[in-house]
């Protein structure tokens, strides 16, 4: 079974090269392929194989006891790294077993991070002591809540070095932050014939809002292509920015390719042509120092849940003059100055864009998450993750028949600590299901909200292992060992002398 090849390149990227970088020949011949219609549909093979896991992967299999021994060894080795082991113990979720005797190995951090006790305790403390609606209230709890909420804004501003705390707008998530810009400044300033420049690697949250805007206004979308090693073709991208360009929007770090885009250079090119720049920093703010003043962008968005904070809140940073020149996003309470039956006037920033009761408890906990990360220092986090990235890449690259997407650590030393890959003859969903059920490995599979990128790569899905600073090299070994065992199980097909149901065999073409 192999993945459907799909088109070599999307129609909007004429001449773009295939983005496949690392391929190792398989030790075994993969089953002849059949196209899988949608990446969301898990292969029926996973169900058949998992039904046998109890006898082949648990009962009497040498690898089972070896796995437990490896876990014990992992704990002993990690204890030698006193500082990071202490940090790891801050995260209750990491201490659990997903099945009796099978500890969790959490390597799905690009989707969401785990939360330290400091954040969990702050959320509980706030609800237990200070909970009250913010702003306007004259009683003690309301004033305490308001002070905590606005202090969180200051903390987030400091975290990204915003020159003014009022430039931080709290939103539900980064997706809402991008839509806020699209529905306010962009709708007011972009019209028919204007151009918006994106890249093919964008997350859907940084693609769909601009598609909707283009349909509404008649603006044109243009897309930067990739080099053969999975990095942005910067020269081509810059050539797309012209006098017609009103907005450029791209990710700081790709959640699939792991590459770090040259935001400062792109910002300079944008401003040469009086174009504005929005940066999706969801995969950079949690992992590296991000200074909005140094980057030179006009807006930047990030999500709390990827940076040790709670869900349900993110933030937009924007230049004050652009925010003040933009119409409101949502109408209602909190964002108003004066309301009359004949019309309304609106608050100054940031409250102009924070209609209704905000997620104030979550904002306070996000502030605590920023403080937690600052205590570790983002420089130390980055250095640790670079080591984990190298380990992750090297181990995955050694898998039989593997194709990895994105630049290697040698090609991009700053690359994120994530690896997206496919293995010949193995669907990503099957791999993710088996490693979870057998050895407690949390690994993501699917298109990772980047369907155009996966089309460009000629695939419908990929597997992704993504580390954060609290992960260990020993966990990476456990995870990749589990993937290799899953590959062997899938390629063994029917198992020892067992025959698949004929209808299932026909479906899977094995």
CSV table of C-alpha atoms in Angstrom, one decimal:
chain,number,residue,atom,x,y,z
A,1,UNK,CA,0.0,0.0,0.0
A,2,UNK,CA,1.4,3.4,-1.0
A,3,UNK,CA,0.1,6.9,-0.9
A,4,UNK,CA,-1.7,8.4,-3.9
A,5,UNK,CA,0.9,10.3,-5.9
A,6,UNK,CA,-1.5,13.2,-6.8
A,7,UNK,CA,-0.4,16.0,-9.1
A,8,UNK,CA,3.3,16.8,-9.1
A,9,UNK,CA,2.6,20.5,-8.6
A,10,UNK,CA,-0.5,22.7,-8.0
A,11,UNK,CA,-1.8,24.6,-11.0
A,12,UNK,CA,-1.0,27.9,-9.4
A,13,UNK,CA,2.7,27.1,-9.2
A,14,UNK,CA,3.8,26.6,-12.8
A,15,UNK,CA,7.3,25.3,-13.0
A,16,UNK,CA,7.7,24.6,-9.3
A,17,UNK,CA,9.9,21.6,-8.5
A,18,UNK,CA,8.9,18.6,-6.5
A,19,UNK,CA,9.7,19.1,-2.9
A,20,UNK,CA,11.1,15.7,-1.8
A,21,UNK,CA,14.4,15.8,-0.1
A,22,UNK,CA,15.5,12.6,1.5
A,23,UNK,CA,14.7,9.1,0.2
A,24,UNK,CA,16.2,5.9,1.4
A,25,UNK,CA,15.6,2.6,-0.5
A,26,UNK,CA,13.4,0.1,1.3
A,27,UNK,CA,14.9,-3.1,2.7
A,28,UNK,CA,11.7,-4.8,1.5
A,29,UNK,CA,9.5,-4.5,-1.5
A,30,UNK,CA,6.4,-2.5,-0.6
A,31,UNK,CA,3.0,-3.8,-1.6
A,32,UNK,CA,1.7,-2.6,-4.9
A,33,UNK,CA,-0.1,0.7,-4.4
A,34,UNK,CA,-3.7,1.7,-4.3
A,35,UNK,CA,-4.8,5.3,-4.1
A,36,UNK,CA,-6.2,6.4,-0.7
A,37,UNK,CA,-9.0,8.8,-1.5
A,38,UNK,CA,-8.7,11.1,1.5
A,39,UNK,CA,-6.0,11.6,4.2
A,40,UNK,CA,-8.7,11.7,6.9
A,41,UNK,CA,-9.6,8.0,6.2
A,42,UNK,CA,-7.5,5.7,8.3
A,43,UNK,CA,-6.5,2.5,6.5
A,44,UNK,CA,-8.6,-0.5,7.5
A,45,UNK,CA,-5.2,-2.2,7.7
A,46,UNK,CA,-4.6,-0.5,11.1
A,47,UNK,CA,-7.6,-2.2,12.6
A,48,UNK,CA,-6.5,-5.6,11.4
A,49,UNK,CA,-3.0,-5.1,12.7
A,50,UNK,CA,-4.0,-3.6,16.0
A,51,UNK,CA,-6.2,-6.7,16.7
A,52,UNK,CA,-3.0,-8.7,16.7
A,53,UNK,CA,-0.9,-6.3,18.8
A,54,UNK,CA,-1.7,-7.9,22.1
A,55,UNK,CA,0.0,-11.2,21.0
A,56,UNK,CA,2.7,-9.8,18.7
A,57,UNK,CA,3.7,-6.7,20.5
A,58,UNK,CA,2.9,-7.4,24.2
A,59,UNK,CA,2.7,-11.0,25.1
A,60,UNK,CA,6.1,-12.7,25.1
A,61,UNK,CA,7.6,-10.4,22.4
A,62,UNK,CA,11.3,-9.6,23.3
A,63,UNK,CA,10.8,-6.0,22.2
A,64,UNK,CA,8.2,-5.5,24.9
A,65,UNK,CA,10.5,-6.1,27.8
A,66,UNK,CA,13.3,-4.3,25.9
A,67,UNK,CA,11.0,-1.3,25.6
A,68,UNK,CA,10.4,-1.2,29.3
A,69,UNK,CA,14.1,-1.5,29.9
A,70,UNK,CA,14.7,1.3,27.5
A,71,UNK,CA,12.2,3.5,29.4
A,72,UNK,CA,14.0,2.8,32.7
A,73,UNK,CA,17.3,3.6,31.1
A,74,UNK,CA,15.7,6.8,29.7
A,75,UNK,CA,14.8,8.0,33.2
A,76,UNK,CA,18.3,7.2,34.5
A,77,UNK,CA,20.0,9.1,31.7
A,78,UNK,CA,17.6,12.0,31.9
A,79,UNK,CA,18.4,12.4,35.6
A,80,UNK,CA,21.9,13.3,34.6
A,81,UNK,CA,20.6,16.4,32.9
A,82,UNK,CA,19.5,17.9,36.2
A,83,UNK,CA,18.1,21.2,35.0
A,84,UNK,CA,16.0,19.8,32.2
A,85,UNK,CA,14.8,16.8,34.1
A,86,UNK,CA,13.6,19.3,36.8
A,87,UNK,CA,11.8,21.2,34.1
A,88,UNK,CA,10.2,18.1,32.7
A,89,UNK,CA,8.8,17.3,36.2
A,90,UNK,CA,6.9,20.6,36.0
A,91,UNK,CA,4.5,19.0,33.5
A,92,UNK,CA,2.0,16.6,35.1
A,93,UNK,CA,0.7,15.3,31.7
A,94,UNK,CA,4.2,13.9,30.9
A,95,UNK,CA,4.2,11.8,34.1
A,96,UNK,CA,1.3,9.6,33.1
A,97,UNK,CA,0.9,6.1,31.6
A,98,UNK,CA,-1.4,5.9,28.6
A,99,UNK,CA,-1.9,2.2,29.3
A,100,UNK,CA,-0.8,0.1,32.3
A,101,UNK,CA,3.0,-0.1,32.1
A,102,UNK,CA,3.3,2.2,29.0
A,103,UNK,CA,4.3,5.7,29.8
A,104,UNK,CA,3.3,8.6,27.5
A,105,UNK,CA,5.9,9.7,25.0
A,106,UNK,CA,4.5,13.0,23.8
A,107,UNK,CA,5.9,14.2,20.5
A,108,UNK,CA,2.9,16.1,19.1
A,109,UNK,CA,4.0,19.6,20.3
A,110,UNK,CA,3.6,21.3,16.9
A,111,UNK,CA,-0.2,20.7,17.4
A,112,UNK,CA,-0.3,21.8,21.1
A,113,UNK,CA,2.1,21.9,24.0
A,114,UNK,CA,1.6,20.5,27.5
A,115,UNK,CA,1.1,22.9,30.4
A,116,UNK,CA,3.4,23.4,33.4
A,117,UNK,CA,2.1,23.4,37.0
A,118,UNK,CA,2.7,27.1,37.2
A,119,UNK,CA,0.2,27.7,34.5
A,120,UNK,CA,-2.3,25.2,35.8
A,121,UNK,CA,-2.1,26.6,39.3
A,122,UNK,CA,-2.4,30.2,38.1
A,123,UNK,CA,-5.6,29.3,36.2
A,124,UNK,CA,-7.0,27.6,39.3
A,125,UNK,CA,-5.9,30.4,41.6
A,126,UNK,CA,-7.5,33.0,39.5
A,127,UNK,CA,-10.8,31.3,39.3
A,128,UNK,CA,-10.7,30.5,43.0
A,129,UNK,CA,-9.8,34.0,44.2
A,130,UNK,CA,-10.1,36.8,41.5
A,131,UNK,CA,-12.8,35.6,39.1
A,132,UNK,CA,-14.8,38.6,38.1
A,133,UNK,CA,-15.6,40.4,34.8
A,134,UNK,CA,-13.0,42.9,33.8
A,135,UNK,CA,-13.2,46.6,33.3
A,136,UNK,CA,-15.8,49.1,34.6
A,137,UNK,CA,-16.5,47.1,37.8
A,138,UNK,CA,-15.8,49.1,41.0
A,139,UNK,CA,-15.7,46.2,43.5
A,140,UNK,CA,-12.5,44.5,44.7
A,141,UNK,CA,-12.7,41.4,42.6
A,142,UNK,CA,-13.4,43.2,39.4
A,143,UNK,CA,-10.5,45.5,40.0
A,144,UNK,CA,-8.2,42.6,40.8
A,145,UNK,CA,-9.3,40.8,37.7
A,146,UNK,CA,-8.8,43.8,35.6
A,147,UNK,CA,-5.4,44.4,36.9
A,148,UNK,CA,-4.4,40.8,36.3
A,149,UNK,CA,-5.8,40.9,32.8
A,150,UNK,CA,-4.0,44.1,31.8
A,151,UNK,CA,-0.8,42.9,33.5
A,152,UNK,CA,-1.0,39.8,31.3
A,153,UNK,CA,-1.1,42.1,28.3
A,154,UNK,CA,2.1,43.8,29.5
A,155,UNK,CA,3.8,40.4,30.0
A,156,UNK,CA,2.9,39.3,26.5
A,157,UNK,CA,4.1,42.6,25.1
A,158,UNK,CA,7.4,42.2,26.9
A,159,UNK,CA,7.7,38.6,25.7
A,160,UNK,CA,7.7,39.7,22.0
A,161,UNK,CA,9.3,43.1,22.7
A,162,UNK,CA,6.4,45.1,21.6
A,163,UNK,CA,7.1,48.9,22.0
A,164,UNK,CA,3.6,49.5,23.4
A,165,UNK,CA,1.4,47.1,25.4
A,166,UNK,CA,-1.6,48.5,23.8
A,167,UNK,CA,-0.5,46.9,20.5
A,168,UNK,CA,-1.3,43.5,21.9
A,169,UNK,CA,-4.8,42.4,21.1
A,170,UNK,CA,-6.2,39.2,22.8
A,171,UNK,CA,-8.0,36.9,20.4
A,172,UNK,CA,-9.4,33.4,20.7
A,173,UNK,CA,-6.5,32.0,18.8
A,174,UNK,CA,-4.1,32.9,15.9
A,175,UNK,CA,-6.7,32.0,13.3
A,176,UNK,CA,-9.0,34.7,14.7
A,177,UNK,CA,-6.1,37.1,14.8
A,178,UNK,CA,-5.4,36.7,11.1
A,179,UNK,CA,-9.1,37.0,10.4
A,180,UNK,CA,-9.2,40.2,12.4
A,181,UNK,CA,-6.6,41.8,10.1
A,182,UNK,CA,-8.4,40.4,7.0
A,183,UNK,CA,-11.7,41.8,8.1
A,184,UNK,CA,-10.5,45.2,9.3
A,185,UNK,CA,-7.4,46.7,7.7
A,186,UNK,CA,-7.3,44.5,4.6
A,187,UNK,CA,-11.0,44.9,3.7
A,188,UNK,CA,-10.6,48.7,4.1
A,189,UNK,CA,-7.4,48.9,2.0
A,190,UNK,CA,-7.3,46.1,-0.5
A,191,UNK,CA,-9.4,46.2,-3.7
A,192,UNK,CA,-9.8,44.9,-7.2
A,193,UNK,CA,-6.4,44.5,-9.0
A,194,UNK,CA,-4.4,44.6,-5.7
A,195,UNK,CA,-2.2,41.7,-4.9
A,196,UNK,CA,-1.7,39.5,-1.8
A,197,UNK,CA,1.5,37.4,-1.7
A,198,UNK,CA,1.6,34.2,0.2
A,199,UNK,CA,3.6,30.9,0.1
A,200,UNK,CA,2.6,27.4,-0.7
A,201,UNK,CA,3.6,26.3,2.8
A,202,UNK,CA,1.0,28.3,4.6
A,203,UNK,CA,-1.3,26.8,7.3
A,204,UNK,CA,-4.9,27.0,6.2
A,205,UNK,CA,-5.5,29.7,8.8
A,206,UNK,CA,-3.1,31.9,6.8
A,207,UNK,CA,-4.6,31.0,3.4
A,208,UNK,CA,-8.4,30.7,3.7
A,209,UNK,CA,-9.0,34.2,5.1
A,210,UNK,CA,-7.1,35.7,2.1
A,211,UNK,CA,-9.0,33.5,-0.4
A,212,UNK,CA,-12.3,34.8,1.1
A,213,UNK,CA,-11.0,38.4,0.9
A,214,UNK,CA,-9.8,38.0,-2.7
A,215,UNK,CA,-13.3,36.6,-3.7
A,216,UNK,CA,-14.9,39.5,-2.0
A,217,UNK,CA,-12.7,42.3,-3.3
A,218,UNK,CA,-11.3,41.1,-6.6
A,219,UNK,CA,-7.7,41.1,-5.3
A,220,UNK,CA,-5.3,38.6,-6.7
A,221,UNK,CA,-3.4,35.9,-4.7
A,222,UNK,CA,0.2,35.0,-5.6
A,223,UNK,CA,2.2,32.2,-4.1
A,224,UNK,CA,5.9,31.8,-3.4
A,225,UNK,CA,7.3,28.4,-4.4
A,226,UNK,CA,9.8,26.1,-2.7
A,227,UNK,CA,13.4,25.1,-3.5
A,228,UNK,CA,14.1,21.4,-4.0
A,229,UNK,CA,15.3,21.1,-0.4
A,230,UNK,CA,11.9,22.3,1.0
A,231,UNK,CA,13.0,25.9,1.9
A,232,UNK,CA,11.4,29.0,0.6
A,233,UNK,CA,12.7,30.2,-2.8
A,234,UNK,CA,13.4,33.7,-1.4
A,235,UNK,CA,14.5,35.2,-4.7
A,236,UNK,CA,11.3,34.0,-6.4
A,237,UNK,CA,9.2,35.2,-3.5
A,238,UNK,CA,10.7,38.6,-3.6
A,239,UNK,CA,10.1,38.9,-7.3
A,240,UNK,CA,6.4,38.5,-6.6
A,241,UNK,CA,6.3,41.7,-4.4
A,242,UNK,CA,5.7,44.6,-6.7
A,243,UNK,CA,4.0,48.0,-6.7
A,244,UNK,CA,0.6,46.1,-6.9
A,245,UNK,CA,1.3,44.2,-3.7
A,246,UNK,CA,-0.7,45.5,-0.7
A,247,UNK,CA,-0.1,42.6,1.7
A,248,UNK,CA,2.4,39.8,2.2
A,249,UNK,CA,1.6,37.1,4.7
A,250,UNK,CA,3.7,34.1,5.6
A,251,UNK,CA,4.7,31.8,8.4
A,252,UNK,CA,7.9,32.4,10.4
A,253,UNK,CA,8.4,28.6,10.7
A,254,UNK,CA,6.6,25.9,8.7
A,255,UNK,CA,4.7,23.4,10.7
A,256,UNK,CA,5.6,20.7,8.1
A,257,UNK,CA,8.9,21.6,6.6
A,258,UNK,CA,10.4,23.0,9.8
A,259,UNK,CA,12.3,25.7,7.8
A,260,UNK,CA,12.7,29.2,9.3
A,261,UNK,CA,11.8,31.9,6.8
A,262,UNK,CA,13.9,35.2,6.5
A,263,UNK,CA,11.2,37.5,7.9
A,264,UNK,CA,13.5,40.5,8.3
A,265,UNK,CA,14.6,40.3,4.7
A,266,UNK,CA,11.1,39.9,3.5
A,267,UNK,CA,9.9,42.9,5.6
A,268,UNK,CA,12.5,45.1,4.0
A,269,UNK,CA,11.4,44.1,0.5
A,270,UNK,CA,7.7,44.7,1.5
A,271,UNK,CA,8.4,48.2,2.8
A,272,UNK,CA,10.3,49.1,-0.3
A,273,UNK,CA,7.0,48.7,-2.2
A,274,UNK,CA,4.8,50.2,0.6
A,275,UNK,CA,3.3,46.7,1.2
A,276,UNK,CA,2.4,45.5,4.6
A,277,UNK,CA,3.6,42.2,6.2
A,278,UNK,CA,1.8,39.8,8.5
A,279,UNK,CA,3.7,37.0,10.2
A,280,UNK,CA,2.2,33.7,11.4
A,281,UNK,CA,4.5,33.0,14.4
A,282,UNK,CA,2.7,30.1,15.9
A,283,UNK,CA,5.7,27.8,15.4
A,284,UNK,CA,8.3,30.4,16.3
A,285,UNK,CA,7.2,32.3,19.4
A,286,UNK,CA,7.1,29.1,21.6
A,287,UNK,CA,10.5,28.0,20.4
A,288,UNK,CA,12.9,30.9,19.8
A,289,UNK,CA,13.4,34.5,20.8
A,290,UNK,CA,11.0,36.7,18.7
A,291,UNK,CA,11.4,40.4,18.7
A,292,UNK,CA,8.7,42.2,16.7
A,293,UNK,CA,10.8,45.4,16.5
A,294,UNK,CA,13.7,43.5,15.0
A,295,UNK,CA,11.6,41.5,12.6
A,296,UNK,CA,10.2,44.6,11.0
A,297,UNK,CA,6.7,43.1,10.4
A,298,UNK,CA,3.5,45.0,10.6
A,299,UNK,CA,1.4,42.3,12.4
A,300,UNK,CA,2.3,39.1,14.1
A,301,UNK,CA,0.0,36.4,15.5
A,302,UNK,CA,0.5,33.5,17.9
A,303,UNK,CA,-1.5,31.0,19.9
A,304,UNK,CA,-1.3,30.4,23.6
A,305,UNK,CA,-1.8,26.6,23.5
A,306,UNK,CA,1.4,26.0,21.6
A,307,UNK,CA,3.5,28.0,24.1
A,308,UNK,CA,2.6,26.3,27.4
A,309,UNK,CA,-0.5,28.4,27.9
A,310,UNK,CA,-4.2,27.5,27.9
A,311,UNK,CA,-6.5,27.0,24.9
A,312,UNK,CA,-9.0,29.5,23.8
A,313,UNK,CA,-6.7,32.5,23.6
A,314,UNK,CA,-4.1,33.9,21.3
A,315,UNK,CA,-2.9,37.3,20.4
A,316,UNK,CA,-2.3,39.7,17.6
A,317,UNK,CA,0.5,42.3,17.8
A,318,UNK,CA,0.2,45.1,15.3
A,319,UNK,CA,1.7,48.5,14.8
A,320,UNK,CA,-0.3,51.0,16.7
A,321,UNK,CA,-0.8,53.3,13.8
A,322,UNK,CA,-2.2,50.5,11.7
A,323,UNK,CA,-4.5,49.3,14.4
A,324,UNK,CA,-5.9,52.7,15.0
A,325,UNK,CA,-6.5,53.2,11.3
A,326,UNK,CA,-8.5,50.0,11.1
A,327,UNK,CA,-12.3,49.7,11.6
A,328,UNK,CA,-13.6,47.5,14.4
A,329,UNK,CA,-13.7,43.8,14.0
A,330,UNK,CA,-16.8,42.8,16.1
A,331,UNK,CA,-19.4,45.1,17.4
A,332,UNK,CA,-20.8,44.9,21.0
A,333,UNK,CA,-19.8,45.7,24.5
A,334,UNK,CA,-16.4,46.6,25.7
A,335,UNK,CA,-15.2,47.9,22.3
A,336,UNK,CA,-17.3,51.1,22.4
A,337,UNK,CA,-16.8,54.6,23.6
A,338,UNK,CA,-20.3,56.1,23.3
A,339,UNK,CA,-23.5,54.3,22.1
A,340,UNK,CA,-26.6,56.2,21.0
A,341,UNK,CA,-29.6,54.9,19.0
A,342,UNK,CA,-28.3,56.8,16.0
A,343,UNK,CA,-24.8,55.4,16.1
A,344,UNK,CA,-21.7,54.6,18.2
A,345,UNK,CA,-18.1,55.7,18.7
A,346,UNK,CA,-15.4,53.2,19.5
A,347,UNK,CA,-12.7,52.7,22.0
A,348,UNK,CA,-9.0,53.2,21.4
A,349,UNK,CA,-6.7,50.1,21.0
A,350,UNK,CA,-6.5,47.5,22.3
A,351,UNK,CA,-10.2,47.3,23.5
A,352,UNK,CA,-11.4,48.5,20.1
A,353,UNK,CA,-10.8,44.9,18.9
A,354,UNK,CA,-11.9,43.0,22.0
A,355,UNK,CA,-15.7,43.0,21.9
A,356,UNK,CA,-17.6,41.3,24.6
A,357,UNK,CA,-16.3,39.5,27.7
A,358,UNK,CA,-12.7,38.4,26.9
A,359,UNK,CA,-11.1,35.2,28.0
A,360,UNK,CA,-9.6,37.0,31.0
A,361,UNK,CA,-8.7,33.9,33.0
A,362,UNK,CA,-7.0,32.4,30.0
A,363,UNK,CA,-5.2,35.7,29.3
A,364,UNK,CA,-3.8,35.7,32.9
A,365,UNK,CA,-2.6,32.1,32.5
A,366,UNK,CA,-1.0,33.0,29.1
A,367,UNK,CA,0.9,35.7,30.9
A,368,UNK,CA,2.1,33.1,33.4
A,369,UNK,CA,3.2,30.9,30.6
A,370,UNK,CA,5.3,33.7,29.2
A,371,UNK,CA,6.9,34.3,32.6
A,372,UNK,CA,7.6,30.5,32.8
A,373,UNK,CA,9.3,30.5,29.4
A,374,UNK,CA,11.2,33.7,30.2
A,375,UNK,CA,12.5,32.1,33.3
A,376,UNK,CA,13.9,29.3,31.3
A,377,UNK,CA,15.1,31.8,28.7
A,378,UNK,CA,14.2,31.5,25.1
A,379,UNK,CA,17.8,31.2,24.1
A,380,UNK,CA,18.3,28.1,26.3
A,381,UNK,CA,15.1,26.6,24.9
A,382,UNK,CA,16.3,27.2,21.3
A,383,UNK,CA,19.7,25.7,22.0
A,384,UNK,CA,18.1,22.6,23.5
A,385,UNK,CA,15.6,22.2,20.7
A,386,UNK,CA,18.4,22.4,18.1
A,387,UNK,CA,20.0,19.4,19.7
A,388,UNK,CA,16.7,17.5,19.8
A,389,UNK,CA,16.1,18.5,16.1
A,390,UNK,CA,19.4,17.0,15.0
A,391,UNK,CA,18.7,13.8,17.0
A,392,UNK,CA,15.2,13.6,15.5
A,393,UNK,CA,16.3,14.1,12.0
A,394,UNK,CA,19.2,11.6,12.2
A,395,UNK,CA,17.0,8.9,13.7
A,396,UNK,CA,14.1,9.3,11.3
A,397,UNK,CA,16.5,9.6,8.3
A,398,UNK,CA,17.8,6.1,9.1
A,399,UNK,CA,14.3,4.4,8.7
A,400,UNK,CA,14.0,2.1,5.8
A,401,UNK,CA,12.3,3.6,2.8
A,402,UNK,CA,11.7,7.0,4.4
A,403,UNK,CA,11.1,10.4,2.7
A,404,UNK,CA,11.6,13.4,4.9
A,405,UNK,CA,10.2,16.9,3.9
A,406,UNK,CA,12.1,20.1,4.6
A,407,UNK,CA,15.7,21.0,5.0
A,408,UNK,CA,18.1,19.0,7.1
A,409,UNK,CA,19.8,20.6,10.1
A,410,UNK,CA,22.9,21.0,8.0
A,411,UNK,CA,20.9,23.0,5.4
A,412,UNK,CA,19.0,25.0,7.9
A,413,UNK,CA,20.7,25.0,11.4
A,414,UNK,CA,17.9,27.0,12.8
A,415,UNK,CA,15.2,24.5,11.7
A,416,UNK,CA,12.4,23.6,14.1
A,417,UNK,CA,12.5,20.4,16.2
A,418,UNK,CA,9.9,18.6,14.1
A,419,UNK,CA,10.2,16.1,11.3
A,420,UNK,CA,7.5,15.3,8.7
A,421,UNK,CA,8.0,12.1,6.8
A,422,UNK,CA,6.5,9.2,4.9
A,423,UNK,CA,7.6,5.6,4.6
A,424,UNK,CA,7.3,3.6,1.4
A,425,UNK,CA,4.4,1.2,1.7
A,426,UNK,CA,3.0,2.6,5.0
A,427,UNK,CA,0.2,5.1,5.4
A,428,UNK,CA,1.0,7.8,7.9
A,429,UNK,CA,-2.3,7.1,9.8
A,430,UNK,CA,-1.4,3.5,10.2
A,431,UNK,CA,2.0,4.4,11.6
A,432,UNK,CA,0.5,6.9,14.1
A,433,UNK,CA,-2.2,4.5,15.2
A,434,UNK,CA,0.2,1.6,15.8
A,435,UNK,CA,2.9,3.5,17.7
A,436,UNK,CA,0.3,5.0,20.0
A,437,UNK,CA,-1.5,1.7,20.7
A,438,UNK,CA,1.7,-0.3,21.1
A,439,UNK,CA,4.1,2.0,22.8
A,440,UNK,CA,2.3,5.2,23.9
A,441,UNK,CA,3.9,7.5,21.3
A,442,UNK,CA,1.8,10.6,20.5
A,443,UNK,CA,2.6,11.3,16.8
A,444,UNK,CA,0.6,13.4,14.4
A,445,UNK,CA,-0.6,12.2,11.0
A,446,UNK,CA,-2.6,13.9,8.3
A,447,UNK,CA,-2.2,17.0,6.2
A,448,UNK,CA,-1.5,19.2,9.2
A,449,UNK,CA,-3.8,21.9,7.8
A,450,UNK,CA,-1.5,22.4,4.8
A,451,UNK,CA,-3.3,20.6,2.0
A,452,UNK,CA,-1.8,22.8,-0.8
A,453,UNK,CA,1.7,22.1,0.5
A,454,UNK,CA,0.9,18.3,0.6
A,455,UNK,CA,-0.4,18.6,-3.0
A,456,UNK,CA,2.9,20.3,-4.0
A,457,UNK,CA,4.8,17.5,-2.3
A,458,UNK,CA,2.8,14.9,-4.2
A,459,UNK,CA,1.3,13.3,-1.1
A,460,UNK,CA,-2.1,13.3,0.7
A,461,UNK,CA,-0.7,12.9,4.3
A,462,UNK,CA,2.5,12.7,6.3
A,463,UNK,CA,3.5,11.6,9.8
A,464,UNK,CA,5.0,14.2,12.1
A,465,UNK,CA,7.1,13.9,15.2
A,466,UNK,CA,7.6,17.3,17.0
A,467,UNK,CA,9.6,17.9,20.1
A,468,UNK,CA,9.6,20.6,22.7
A,469,UNK,CA,12.2,21.6,25.3
A,470,UNK,CA,10.8,19.1,27.9
A,471,UNK,CA,11.3,16.1,25.6
A,472,UNK,CA,14.5,14.0,25.8
A,473,UNK,CA,16.7,12.2,23.3
A,474,UNK,CA,15.7,9.0,24.9
A,475,UNK,CA,12.1,9.7,24.0
A,476,UNK,CA,13.1,10.3,20.4
A,477,UNK,CA,14.8,6.9,20.4
A,478,UNK,CA,11.7,5.2,21.8
A,479,UNK,CA,9.5,7.0,19.3
A,480,UNK,CA,11.6,6.1,16.2
A,481,UNK,CA,12.1,2.5,17.5
A,482,UNK,CA,8.3,2.3,17.7
A,483,UNK,CA,7.9,3.6,14.1
A,484,UNK,CA,10.5,1.1,12.8
A,485,UNK,CA,8.6,-1.7,14.6
A,486,UNK,CA,5.3,-0.5,13.1
A,487,UNK,CA,6.9,-0.5,9.6
A,488,UNK,CA,8.0,-4.1,10.0
A,489,UNK,CA,4.5,-5.0,11.2
A,490,UNK,CA,2.8,-3.3,8.3
A,491,UNK,CA,5.2,-4.8,5.8
A,492,UNK,CA,4.8,-8.3,7.2
A,493,UNK,CA,1.2,-7.9,5.9
A,494,UNK,CA,-0.7,-10.9,7.0
A,495,UNK,CA,1.3,-11.8,10.0
A,496,UNK,CA,2.6,-15.3,10.8
A,497,UNK,CA,0.5,-17.6,8.7
A,498,UNK,CA,-2.6,-15.6,9.0
A,499,UNK,CA,-4.8,-14.6,6.1
A,500,UNK,CA,-6.7,-11.4,5.7
A,501,UNK,CA,-10.3,-11.4,4.9
A,502,UNK,CA,-10.5,-11.5,1.0
A,503,UNK,CA,-12.6,-8.3,0.9
A,504,UNK,CA,-10.1,-6.6,3.1
A,505,UNK,CA,-7.2,-7.9,1.1
A,506,UNK,CA,-8.8,-6.6,-2.1
A,507,UNK,CA,-9.4,-3.2,-0.5
A,508,UNK,CA,-5.8,-2.9,0.7
A,509,UNK,CA,-4.3,-4.5,-2.4
A,510,UNK,CA,-2.0,-6.7,-0.3
